[in-house]
mmCIF file of C-alpha atoms and ligand atoms in Angstrom:
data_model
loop_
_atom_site.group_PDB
_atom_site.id
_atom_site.type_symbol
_atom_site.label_atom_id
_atom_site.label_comp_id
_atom_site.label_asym_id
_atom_site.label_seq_id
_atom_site.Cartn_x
_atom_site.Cartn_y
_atom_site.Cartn_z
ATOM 1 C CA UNK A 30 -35.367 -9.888 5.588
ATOM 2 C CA UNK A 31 -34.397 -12.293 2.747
ATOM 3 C CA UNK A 32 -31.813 -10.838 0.516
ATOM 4 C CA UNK A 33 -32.552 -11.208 -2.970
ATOM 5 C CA UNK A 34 -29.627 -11.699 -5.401
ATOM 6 C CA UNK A 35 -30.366 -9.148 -8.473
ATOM 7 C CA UNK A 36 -28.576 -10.099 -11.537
ATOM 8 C CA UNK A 37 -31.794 -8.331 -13.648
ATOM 9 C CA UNK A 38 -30.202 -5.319 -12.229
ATOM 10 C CA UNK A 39 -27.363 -4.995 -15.087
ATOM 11 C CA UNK A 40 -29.959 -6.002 -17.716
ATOM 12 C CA UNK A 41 -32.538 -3.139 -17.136
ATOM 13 C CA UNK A 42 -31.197 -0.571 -19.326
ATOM 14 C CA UNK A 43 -29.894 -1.316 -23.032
ATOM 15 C CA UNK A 44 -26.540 0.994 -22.600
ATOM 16 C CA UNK A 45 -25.502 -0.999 -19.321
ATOM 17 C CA UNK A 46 -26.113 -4.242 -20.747
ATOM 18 C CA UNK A 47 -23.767 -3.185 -24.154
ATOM 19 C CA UNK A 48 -21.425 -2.335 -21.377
ATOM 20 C CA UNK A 49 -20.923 -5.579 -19.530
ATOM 21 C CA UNK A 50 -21.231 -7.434 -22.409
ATOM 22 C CA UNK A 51 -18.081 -10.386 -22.250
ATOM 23 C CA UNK A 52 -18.593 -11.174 -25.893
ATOM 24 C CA UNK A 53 -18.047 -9.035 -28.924
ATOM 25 C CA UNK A 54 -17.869 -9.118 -32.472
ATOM 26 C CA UNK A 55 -15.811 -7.094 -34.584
ATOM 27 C CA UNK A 56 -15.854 -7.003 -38.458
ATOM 28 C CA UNK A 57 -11.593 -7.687 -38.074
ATOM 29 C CA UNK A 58 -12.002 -11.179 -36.837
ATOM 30 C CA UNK A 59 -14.038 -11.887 -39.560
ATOM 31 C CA UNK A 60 -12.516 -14.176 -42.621
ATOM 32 C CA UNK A 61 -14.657 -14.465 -45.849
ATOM 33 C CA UNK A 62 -14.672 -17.648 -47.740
ATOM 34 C CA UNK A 63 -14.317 -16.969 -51.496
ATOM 35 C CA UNK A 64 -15.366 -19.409 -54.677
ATOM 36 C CA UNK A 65 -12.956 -18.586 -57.399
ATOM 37 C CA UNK A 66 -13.712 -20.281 -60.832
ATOM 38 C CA UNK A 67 -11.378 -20.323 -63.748
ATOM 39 C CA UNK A 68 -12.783 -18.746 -66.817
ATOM 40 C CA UNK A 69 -13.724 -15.024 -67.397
ATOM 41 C CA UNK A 70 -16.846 -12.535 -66.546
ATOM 42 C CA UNK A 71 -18.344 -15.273 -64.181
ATOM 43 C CA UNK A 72 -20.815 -14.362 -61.250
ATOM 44 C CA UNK A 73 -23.184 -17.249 -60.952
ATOM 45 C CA UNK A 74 -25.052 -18.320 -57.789
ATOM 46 C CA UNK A 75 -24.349 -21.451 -56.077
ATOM 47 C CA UNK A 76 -27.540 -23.891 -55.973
ATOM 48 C CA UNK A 77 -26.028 -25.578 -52.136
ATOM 49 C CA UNK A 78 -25.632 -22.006 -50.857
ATOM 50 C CA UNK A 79 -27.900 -18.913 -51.433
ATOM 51 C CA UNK A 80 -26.202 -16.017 -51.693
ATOM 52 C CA UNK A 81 -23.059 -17.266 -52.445
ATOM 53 C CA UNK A 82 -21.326 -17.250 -55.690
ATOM 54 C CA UNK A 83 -18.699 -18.414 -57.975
ATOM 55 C CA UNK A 84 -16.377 -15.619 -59.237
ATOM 56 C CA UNK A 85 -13.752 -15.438 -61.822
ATOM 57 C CA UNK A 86 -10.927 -13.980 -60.866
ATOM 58 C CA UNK A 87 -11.846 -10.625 -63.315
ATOM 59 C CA UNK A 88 -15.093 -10.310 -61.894
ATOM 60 C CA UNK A 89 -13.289 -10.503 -57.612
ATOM 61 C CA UNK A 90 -13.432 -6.515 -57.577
ATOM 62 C CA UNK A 91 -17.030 -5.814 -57.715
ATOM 63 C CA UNK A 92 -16.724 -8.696 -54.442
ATOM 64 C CA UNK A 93 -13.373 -7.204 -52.703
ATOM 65 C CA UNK A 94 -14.835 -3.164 -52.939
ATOM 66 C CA UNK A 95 -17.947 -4.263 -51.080
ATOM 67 C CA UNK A 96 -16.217 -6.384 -48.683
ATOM 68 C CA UNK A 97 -14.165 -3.590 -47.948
ATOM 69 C CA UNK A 98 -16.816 -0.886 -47.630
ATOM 70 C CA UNK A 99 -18.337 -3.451 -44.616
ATOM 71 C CA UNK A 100 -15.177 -3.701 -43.226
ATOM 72 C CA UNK A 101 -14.006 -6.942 -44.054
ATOM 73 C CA UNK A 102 -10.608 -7.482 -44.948
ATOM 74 C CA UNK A 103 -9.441 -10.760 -44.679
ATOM 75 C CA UNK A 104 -10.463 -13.903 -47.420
ATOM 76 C CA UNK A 105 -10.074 -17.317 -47.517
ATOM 77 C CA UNK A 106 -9.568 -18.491 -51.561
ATOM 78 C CA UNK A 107 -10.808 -21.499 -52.361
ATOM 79 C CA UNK A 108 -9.982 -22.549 -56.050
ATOM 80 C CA UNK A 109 -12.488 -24.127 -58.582
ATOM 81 C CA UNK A 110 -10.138 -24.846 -62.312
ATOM 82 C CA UNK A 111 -11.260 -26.527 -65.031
ATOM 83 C CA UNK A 112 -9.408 -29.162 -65.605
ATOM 84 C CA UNK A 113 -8.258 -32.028 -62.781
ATOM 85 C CA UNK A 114 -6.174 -34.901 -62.621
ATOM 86 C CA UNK A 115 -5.161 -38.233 -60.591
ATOM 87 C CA UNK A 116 -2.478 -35.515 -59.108
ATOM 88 C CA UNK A 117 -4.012 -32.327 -58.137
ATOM 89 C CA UNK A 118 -1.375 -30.650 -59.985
ATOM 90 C CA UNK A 119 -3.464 -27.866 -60.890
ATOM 91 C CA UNK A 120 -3.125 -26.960 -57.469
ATOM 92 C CA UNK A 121 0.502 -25.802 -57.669
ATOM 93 C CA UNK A 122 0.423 -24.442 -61.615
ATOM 94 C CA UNK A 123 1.519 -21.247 -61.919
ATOM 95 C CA UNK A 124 -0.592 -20.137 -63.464
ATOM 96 C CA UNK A 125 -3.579 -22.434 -61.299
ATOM 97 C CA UNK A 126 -6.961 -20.575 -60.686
ATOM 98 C CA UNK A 127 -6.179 -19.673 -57.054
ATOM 99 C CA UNK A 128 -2.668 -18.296 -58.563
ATOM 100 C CA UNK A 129 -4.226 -16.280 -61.200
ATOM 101 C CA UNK A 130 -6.868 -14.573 -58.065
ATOM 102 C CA UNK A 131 -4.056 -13.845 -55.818
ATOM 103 C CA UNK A 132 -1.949 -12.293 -58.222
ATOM 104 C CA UNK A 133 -5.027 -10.174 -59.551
ATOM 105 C CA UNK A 134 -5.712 -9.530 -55.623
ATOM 106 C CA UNK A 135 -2.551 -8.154 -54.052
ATOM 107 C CA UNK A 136 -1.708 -5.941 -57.302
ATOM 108 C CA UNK A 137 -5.046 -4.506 -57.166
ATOM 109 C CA UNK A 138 -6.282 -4.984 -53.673
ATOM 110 C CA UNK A 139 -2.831 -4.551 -51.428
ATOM 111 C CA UNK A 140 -5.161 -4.037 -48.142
ATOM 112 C CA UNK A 141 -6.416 -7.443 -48.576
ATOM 113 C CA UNK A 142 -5.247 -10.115 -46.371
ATOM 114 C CA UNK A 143 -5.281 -12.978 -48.635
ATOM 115 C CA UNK A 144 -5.869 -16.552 -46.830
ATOM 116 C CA UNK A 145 -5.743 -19.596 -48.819
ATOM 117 C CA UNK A 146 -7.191 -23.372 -48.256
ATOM 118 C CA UNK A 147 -4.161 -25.278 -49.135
ATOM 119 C CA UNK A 148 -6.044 -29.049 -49.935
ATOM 120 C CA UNK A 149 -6.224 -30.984 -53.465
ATOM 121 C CA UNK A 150 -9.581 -31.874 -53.219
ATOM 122 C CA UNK A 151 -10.790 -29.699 -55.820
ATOM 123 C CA UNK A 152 -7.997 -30.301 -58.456
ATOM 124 C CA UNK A 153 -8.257 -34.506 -58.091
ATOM 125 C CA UNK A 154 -10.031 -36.037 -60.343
ATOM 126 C CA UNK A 155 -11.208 -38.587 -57.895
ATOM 127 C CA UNK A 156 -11.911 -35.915 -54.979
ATOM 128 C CA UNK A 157 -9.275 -37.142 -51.963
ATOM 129 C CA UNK A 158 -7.511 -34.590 -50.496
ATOM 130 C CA UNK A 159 -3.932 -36.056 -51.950
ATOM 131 C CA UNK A 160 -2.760 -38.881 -53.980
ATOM 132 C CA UNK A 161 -4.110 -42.077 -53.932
ATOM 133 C CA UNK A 162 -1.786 -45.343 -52.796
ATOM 134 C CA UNK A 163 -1.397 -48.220 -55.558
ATOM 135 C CA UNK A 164 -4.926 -49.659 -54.208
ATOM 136 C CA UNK A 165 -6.574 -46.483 -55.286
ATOM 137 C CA UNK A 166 -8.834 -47.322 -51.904
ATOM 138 C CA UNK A 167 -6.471 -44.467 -49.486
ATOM 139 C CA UNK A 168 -5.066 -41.423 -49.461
ATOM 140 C CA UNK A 169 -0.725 -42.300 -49.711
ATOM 141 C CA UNK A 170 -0.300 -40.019 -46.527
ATOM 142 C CA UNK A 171 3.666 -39.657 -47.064
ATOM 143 C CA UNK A 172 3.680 -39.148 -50.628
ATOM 144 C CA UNK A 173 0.879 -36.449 -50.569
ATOM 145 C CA UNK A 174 2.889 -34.228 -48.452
ATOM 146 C CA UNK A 175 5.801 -33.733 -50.899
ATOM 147 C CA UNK A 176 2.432 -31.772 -53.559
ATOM 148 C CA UNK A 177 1.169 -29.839 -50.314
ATOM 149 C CA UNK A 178 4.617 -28.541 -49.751
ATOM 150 C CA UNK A 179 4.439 -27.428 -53.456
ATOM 151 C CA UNK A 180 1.385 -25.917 -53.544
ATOM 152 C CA UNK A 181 1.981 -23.998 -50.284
ATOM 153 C CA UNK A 182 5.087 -22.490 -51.793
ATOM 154 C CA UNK A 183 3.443 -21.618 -55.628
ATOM 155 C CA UNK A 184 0.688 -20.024 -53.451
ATOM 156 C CA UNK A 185 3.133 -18.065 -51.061
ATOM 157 C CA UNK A 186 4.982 -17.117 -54.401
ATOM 158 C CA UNK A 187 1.463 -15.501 -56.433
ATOM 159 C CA UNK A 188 1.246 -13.341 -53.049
ATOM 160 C CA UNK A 189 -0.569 -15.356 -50.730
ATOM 161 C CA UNK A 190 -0.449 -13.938 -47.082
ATOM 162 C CA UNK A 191 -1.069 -16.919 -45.443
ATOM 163 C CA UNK A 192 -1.717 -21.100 -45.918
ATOM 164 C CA UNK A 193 -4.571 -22.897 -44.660
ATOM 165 C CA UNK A 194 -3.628 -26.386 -44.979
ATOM 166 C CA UNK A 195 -6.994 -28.416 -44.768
ATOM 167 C CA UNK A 196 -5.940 -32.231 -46.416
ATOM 168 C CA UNK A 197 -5.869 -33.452 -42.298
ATOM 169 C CA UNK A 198 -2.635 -35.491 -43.694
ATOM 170 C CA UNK A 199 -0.297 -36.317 -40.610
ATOM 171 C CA UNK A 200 3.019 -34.040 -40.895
ATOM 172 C CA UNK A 201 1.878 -31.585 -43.154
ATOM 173 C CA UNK A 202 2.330 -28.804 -41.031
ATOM 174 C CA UNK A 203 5.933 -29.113 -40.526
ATOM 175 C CA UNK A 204 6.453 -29.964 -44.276
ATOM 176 C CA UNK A 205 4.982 -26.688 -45.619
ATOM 177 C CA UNK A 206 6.962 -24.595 -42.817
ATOM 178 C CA UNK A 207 10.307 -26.419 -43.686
ATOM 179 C CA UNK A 208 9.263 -26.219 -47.659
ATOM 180 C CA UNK A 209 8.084 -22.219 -46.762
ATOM 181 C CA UNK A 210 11.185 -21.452 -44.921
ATOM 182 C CA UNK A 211 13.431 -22.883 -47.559
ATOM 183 C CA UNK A 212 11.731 -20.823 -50.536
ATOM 184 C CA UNK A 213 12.403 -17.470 -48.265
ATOM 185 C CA UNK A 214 8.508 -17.106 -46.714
ATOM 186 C CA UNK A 215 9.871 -17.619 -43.286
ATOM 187 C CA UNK A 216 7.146 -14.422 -42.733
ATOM 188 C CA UNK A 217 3.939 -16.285 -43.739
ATOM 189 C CA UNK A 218 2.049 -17.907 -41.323
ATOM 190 C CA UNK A 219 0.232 -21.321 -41.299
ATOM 191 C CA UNK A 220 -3.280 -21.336 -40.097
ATOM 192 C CA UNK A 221 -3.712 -25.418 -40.145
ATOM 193 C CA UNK A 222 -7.075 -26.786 -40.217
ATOM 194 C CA UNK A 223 -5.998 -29.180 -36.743
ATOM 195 C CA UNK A 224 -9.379 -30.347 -35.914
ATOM 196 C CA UNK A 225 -11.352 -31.021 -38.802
ATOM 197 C CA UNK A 226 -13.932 -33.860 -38.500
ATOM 198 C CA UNK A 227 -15.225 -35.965 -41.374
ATOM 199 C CA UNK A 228 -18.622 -33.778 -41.200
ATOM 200 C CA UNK A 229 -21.398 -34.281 -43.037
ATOM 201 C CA UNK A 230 -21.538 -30.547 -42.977
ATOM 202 C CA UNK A 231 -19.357 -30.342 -45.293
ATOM 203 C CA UNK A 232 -21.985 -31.467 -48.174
ATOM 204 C CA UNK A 233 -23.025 -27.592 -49.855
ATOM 205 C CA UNK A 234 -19.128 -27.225 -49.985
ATOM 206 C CA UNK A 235 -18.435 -30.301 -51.935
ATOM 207 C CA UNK A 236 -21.458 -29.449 -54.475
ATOM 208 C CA UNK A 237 -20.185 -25.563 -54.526
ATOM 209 C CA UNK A 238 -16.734 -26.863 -55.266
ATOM 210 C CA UNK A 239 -16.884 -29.676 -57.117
ATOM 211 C CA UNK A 240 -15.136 -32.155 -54.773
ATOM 212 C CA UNK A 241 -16.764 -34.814 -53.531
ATOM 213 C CA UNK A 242 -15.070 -37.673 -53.403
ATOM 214 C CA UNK A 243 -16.110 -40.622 -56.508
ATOM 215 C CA UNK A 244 -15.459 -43.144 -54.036
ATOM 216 C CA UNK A 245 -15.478 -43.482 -50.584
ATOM 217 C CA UNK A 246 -15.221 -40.959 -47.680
ATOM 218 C CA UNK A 247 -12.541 -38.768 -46.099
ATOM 219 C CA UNK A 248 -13.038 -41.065 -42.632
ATOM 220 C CA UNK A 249 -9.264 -41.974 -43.144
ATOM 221 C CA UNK A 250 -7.712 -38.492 -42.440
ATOM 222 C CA UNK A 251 -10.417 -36.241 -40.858
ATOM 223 C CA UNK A 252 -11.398 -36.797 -37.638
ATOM 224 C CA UNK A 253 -13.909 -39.059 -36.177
ATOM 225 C CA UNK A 254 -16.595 -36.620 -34.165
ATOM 226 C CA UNK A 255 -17.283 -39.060 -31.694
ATOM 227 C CA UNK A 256 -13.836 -37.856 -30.094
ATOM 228 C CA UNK A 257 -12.230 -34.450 -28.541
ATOM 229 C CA UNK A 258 -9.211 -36.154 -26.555
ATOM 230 C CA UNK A 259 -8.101 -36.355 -30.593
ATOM 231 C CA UNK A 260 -8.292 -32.638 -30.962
ATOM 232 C CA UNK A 261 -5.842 -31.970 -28.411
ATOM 233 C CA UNK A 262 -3.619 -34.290 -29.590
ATOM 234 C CA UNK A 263 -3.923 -33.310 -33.073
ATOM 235 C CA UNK A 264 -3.683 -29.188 -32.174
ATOM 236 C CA UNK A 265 -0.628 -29.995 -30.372
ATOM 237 C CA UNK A 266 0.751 -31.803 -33.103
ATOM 238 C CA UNK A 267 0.278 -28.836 -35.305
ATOM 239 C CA UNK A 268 1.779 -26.392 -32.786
ATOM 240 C CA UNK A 269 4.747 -28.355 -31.976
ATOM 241 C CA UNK A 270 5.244 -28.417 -36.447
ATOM 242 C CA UNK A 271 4.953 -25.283 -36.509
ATOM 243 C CA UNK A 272 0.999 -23.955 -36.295
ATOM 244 C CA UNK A 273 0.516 -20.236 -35.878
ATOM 245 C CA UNK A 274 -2.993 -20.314 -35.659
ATOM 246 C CA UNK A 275 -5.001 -23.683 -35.212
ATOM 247 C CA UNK A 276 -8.349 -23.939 -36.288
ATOM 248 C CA UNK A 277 -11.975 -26.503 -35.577
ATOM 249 C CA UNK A 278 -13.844 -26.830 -38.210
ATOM 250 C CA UNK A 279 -16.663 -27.606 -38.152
ATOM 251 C CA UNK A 280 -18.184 -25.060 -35.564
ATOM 252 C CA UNK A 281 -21.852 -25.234 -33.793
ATOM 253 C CA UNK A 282 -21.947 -28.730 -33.482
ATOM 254 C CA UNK A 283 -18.012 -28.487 -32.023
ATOM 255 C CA UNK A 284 -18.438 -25.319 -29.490
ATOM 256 C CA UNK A 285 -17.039 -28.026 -26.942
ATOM 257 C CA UNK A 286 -13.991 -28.773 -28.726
ATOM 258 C CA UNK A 287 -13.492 -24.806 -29.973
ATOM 259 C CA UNK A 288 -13.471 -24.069 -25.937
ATOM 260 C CA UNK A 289 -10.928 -27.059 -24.805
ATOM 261 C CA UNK A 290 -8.792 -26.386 -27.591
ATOM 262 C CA UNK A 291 -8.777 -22.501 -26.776
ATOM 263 C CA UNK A 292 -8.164 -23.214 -22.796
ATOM 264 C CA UNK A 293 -5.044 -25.696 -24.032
ATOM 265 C CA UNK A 294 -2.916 -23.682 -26.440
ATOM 266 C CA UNK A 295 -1.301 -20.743 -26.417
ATOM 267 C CA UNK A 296 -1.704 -19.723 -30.304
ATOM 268 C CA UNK A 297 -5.014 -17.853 -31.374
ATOM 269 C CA UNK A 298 -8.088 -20.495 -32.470
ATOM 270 C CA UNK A 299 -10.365 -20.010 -35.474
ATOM 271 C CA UNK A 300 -13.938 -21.381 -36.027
ATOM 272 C CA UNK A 301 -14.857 -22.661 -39.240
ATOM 273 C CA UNK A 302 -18.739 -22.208 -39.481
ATOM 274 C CA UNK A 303 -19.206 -24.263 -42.336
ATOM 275 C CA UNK A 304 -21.144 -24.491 -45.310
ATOM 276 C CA UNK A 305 -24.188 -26.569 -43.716
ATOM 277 C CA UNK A 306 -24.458 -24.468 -41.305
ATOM 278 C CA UNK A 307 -24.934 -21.434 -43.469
ATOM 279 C CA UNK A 308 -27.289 -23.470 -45.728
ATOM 280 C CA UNK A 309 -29.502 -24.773 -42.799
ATOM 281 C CA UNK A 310 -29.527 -20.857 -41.750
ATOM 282 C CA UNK A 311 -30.345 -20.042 -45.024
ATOM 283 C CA UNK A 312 -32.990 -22.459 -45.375
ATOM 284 C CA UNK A 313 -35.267 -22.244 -42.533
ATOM 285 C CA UNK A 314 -35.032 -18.370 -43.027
ATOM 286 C CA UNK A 315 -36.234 -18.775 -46.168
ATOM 287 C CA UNK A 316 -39.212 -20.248 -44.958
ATOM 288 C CA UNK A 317 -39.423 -17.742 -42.757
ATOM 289 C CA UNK A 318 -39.389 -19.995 -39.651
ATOM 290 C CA UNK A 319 -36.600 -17.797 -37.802
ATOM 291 C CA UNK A 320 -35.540 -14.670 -38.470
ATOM 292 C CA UNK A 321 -32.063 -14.260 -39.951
ATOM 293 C CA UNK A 322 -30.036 -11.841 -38.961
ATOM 294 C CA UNK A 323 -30.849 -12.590 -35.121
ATOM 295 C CA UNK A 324 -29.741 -16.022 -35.405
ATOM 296 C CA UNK A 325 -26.774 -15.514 -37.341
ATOM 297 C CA UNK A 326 -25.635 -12.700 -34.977
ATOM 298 C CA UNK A 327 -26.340 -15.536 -31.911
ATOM 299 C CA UNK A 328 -24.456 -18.244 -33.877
ATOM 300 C CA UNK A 329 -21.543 -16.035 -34.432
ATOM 301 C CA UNK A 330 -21.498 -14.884 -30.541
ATOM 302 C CA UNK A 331 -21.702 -17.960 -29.410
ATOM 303 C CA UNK A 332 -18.498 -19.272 -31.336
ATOM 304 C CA UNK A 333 -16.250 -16.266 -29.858
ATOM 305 C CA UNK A 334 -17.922 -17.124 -26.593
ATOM 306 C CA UNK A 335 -16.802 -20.519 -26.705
ATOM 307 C CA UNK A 336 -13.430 -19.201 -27.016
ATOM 308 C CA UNK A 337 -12.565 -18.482 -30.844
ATOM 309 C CA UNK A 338 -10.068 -15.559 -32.022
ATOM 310 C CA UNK A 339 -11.047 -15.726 -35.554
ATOM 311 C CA UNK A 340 -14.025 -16.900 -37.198
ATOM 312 C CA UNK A 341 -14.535 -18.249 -40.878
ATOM 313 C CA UNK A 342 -17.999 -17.735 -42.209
ATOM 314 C CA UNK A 343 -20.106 -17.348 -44.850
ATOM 315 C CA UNK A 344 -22.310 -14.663 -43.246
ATOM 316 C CA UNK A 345 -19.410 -12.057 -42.559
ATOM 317 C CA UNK A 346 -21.293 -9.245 -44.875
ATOM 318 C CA UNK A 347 -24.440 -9.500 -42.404
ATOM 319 C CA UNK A 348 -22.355 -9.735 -39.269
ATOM 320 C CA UNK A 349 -20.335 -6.691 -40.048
ATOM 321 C CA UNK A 350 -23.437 -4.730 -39.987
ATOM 322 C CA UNK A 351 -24.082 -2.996 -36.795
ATOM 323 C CA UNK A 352 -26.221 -5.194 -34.578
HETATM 324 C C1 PBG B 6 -11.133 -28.924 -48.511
HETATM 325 C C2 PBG B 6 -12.139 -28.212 -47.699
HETATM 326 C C3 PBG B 6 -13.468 -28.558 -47.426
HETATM 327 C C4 PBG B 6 -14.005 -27.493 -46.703
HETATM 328 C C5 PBG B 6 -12.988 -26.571 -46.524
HETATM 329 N N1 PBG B 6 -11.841 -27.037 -47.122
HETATM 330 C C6 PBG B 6 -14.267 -29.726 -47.859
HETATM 331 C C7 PBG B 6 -13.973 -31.046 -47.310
HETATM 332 O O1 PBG B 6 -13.094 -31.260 -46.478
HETATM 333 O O2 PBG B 6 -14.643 -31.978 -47.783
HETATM 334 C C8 PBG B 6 -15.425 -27.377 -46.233
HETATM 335 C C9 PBG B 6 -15.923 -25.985 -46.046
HETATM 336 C C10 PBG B 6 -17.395 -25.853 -45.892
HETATM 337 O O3 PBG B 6 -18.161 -26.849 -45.821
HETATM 338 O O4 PBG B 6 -17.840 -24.700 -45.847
HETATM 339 N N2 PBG B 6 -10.746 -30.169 -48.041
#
């Protein structure tokens, strides 16, 4: 008699396939991107992203208590002030808009694990991700990295718990450890955006936050997507400056390069699922030409399958629901 090989047999009944499952999702690898806007008593919807929103930092604990009741305890702050300049240096004020949230946030909100994109992008006038070189055509790599050490250490100082550094300038890493170490935050850990490709989806971000650049592209310091060999050179870069966690950003479209990176190092990985992919989600389901919550749910499995720890998206509320 031909033998018949039976995988169907583990898929028969619902409580033996929950069982064998090799993929799960829990609500506490979940980190929630946050808009904050300076100014006061703001909740307004962004256009690029339904059902996302910009929040002043008096306005984050109607956002934190329901983030907590789901579960979710870990944000990423992303800062939108109202003023910018040829320097960014509204990035490392003080009293700067991402400043004023995480002081509000770890007085308030001490269970909070409070993440923040370290980049200038938003606080430039011209939208690069550093200062400009005399041509005003390129990012000056070397002379950016002396404001992203200063910004990582005004953020670690308002109470940040950890720095995302996400400018993709060379040496960066190891700057903002030295510059963290030297200001006493030996204890905070860097979570460096390592492979980050000039993505086009990107765009809902840049119109959510303001940041586009006026001229030209960010081709000269994120990656080209046409290459992975990069990645590993660039995640071991980060590692060998210092990297506690290393991230790929963006996500579906890099599943390949979120599962060689994760087989290569020995430091957890996080996915960035990026703003176009939450608006083309968002779209189609709008439409009502797929339904929602299955495909996020499949979208966010198959990042962890492909070998993430963490995972950065705008869609942690409906993933922390039971599925
Ligand atoms: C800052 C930054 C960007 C994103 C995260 N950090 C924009 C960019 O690089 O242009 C994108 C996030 C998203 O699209 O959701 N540099």
């Amino acid at each position: 008699m031909e033998m018949i090989k039976r995988p169907r047999r583990l898929r028969y009944s619902k409580t033996l396939r929950e069982a064998v499952r090799e993929t799960r999702l829990s609500a506490g690898s979940l980190i929630y991107p946050v808009f904050v806007k300076e100014g006061v008593n703001i909740k307004t919807g962004i256009d690029s992203m339904p059902g996302q929103y910009h929040w002043s930092p008096d306005r984050l604990p109607e956002l934190y208590d329901s983030l907590l009741e789901k579960g979710l305890d870990k944000v990423l702050l992303f800062g939108i002030p109202a003023a910018k300049d040829a320097a960014g240096s509204g990035a490392y004020r003080e009293d700067g808009i991402v400043q004023q949230a995480l002081r509000l946030s770890k007085k308030r909100y001490g269970e909070l694990y409070c993440v923040t994109d370290l980049c200038m992008c938003e606080y430039t006038s011209h939208g690069h991700c550093g200062i400009l070189d005399p041509s005003g055509a390129d990012v000056d790599n070397d002379k950016t990295l002396a404001s992203l050490a200063a910004i990582a250490v005004s953020q670690a100082e308002a109470g940040a718990d950890m720095i995302a550094p996400s400018d993709m300038m060379d040496g960066r890493v190891g700057k903002i450890r030295v510059s963290l170490d030297a200001a006493g935050f030996e204890r905070v850990p860097i979570m460096a955006y390592s492979a980050k490709y000039a993505s086009a989806f990107y765009g809902p971000f840049r119109s959510a936050a303001d940041s586009a650049p006026a001229r030209g592209d960010r081709k000269s310091y994120q990656m080209d997507f046409h290459n992975k060999k990069e990645a590993r050179k660039e995640v071991l870069a980060d590692i060998e400056e210092g990297a506690d966690i290393v991230m790929v950003k963006p996500a579906l479209s890099y599943l390949d390069v979120i599962q060689t990176v994760s087989q290569l190092v020995d430091v957890p990985v996080a996915a960035y699922s990026v703003s176009g992919e939450y608006a083309m989600i968002k779209a189609a389901a709008a439409r009502g030409l797929i339904e929602e919550t299955a495909i996020v749910y499949e979208t966010a499995v198959s990042i962890f399958r492909a070998g993430a720890n963490i995972l950065i998206t705008y869609f942690a509320p409906e993933l922390s629901r039971p599925q």
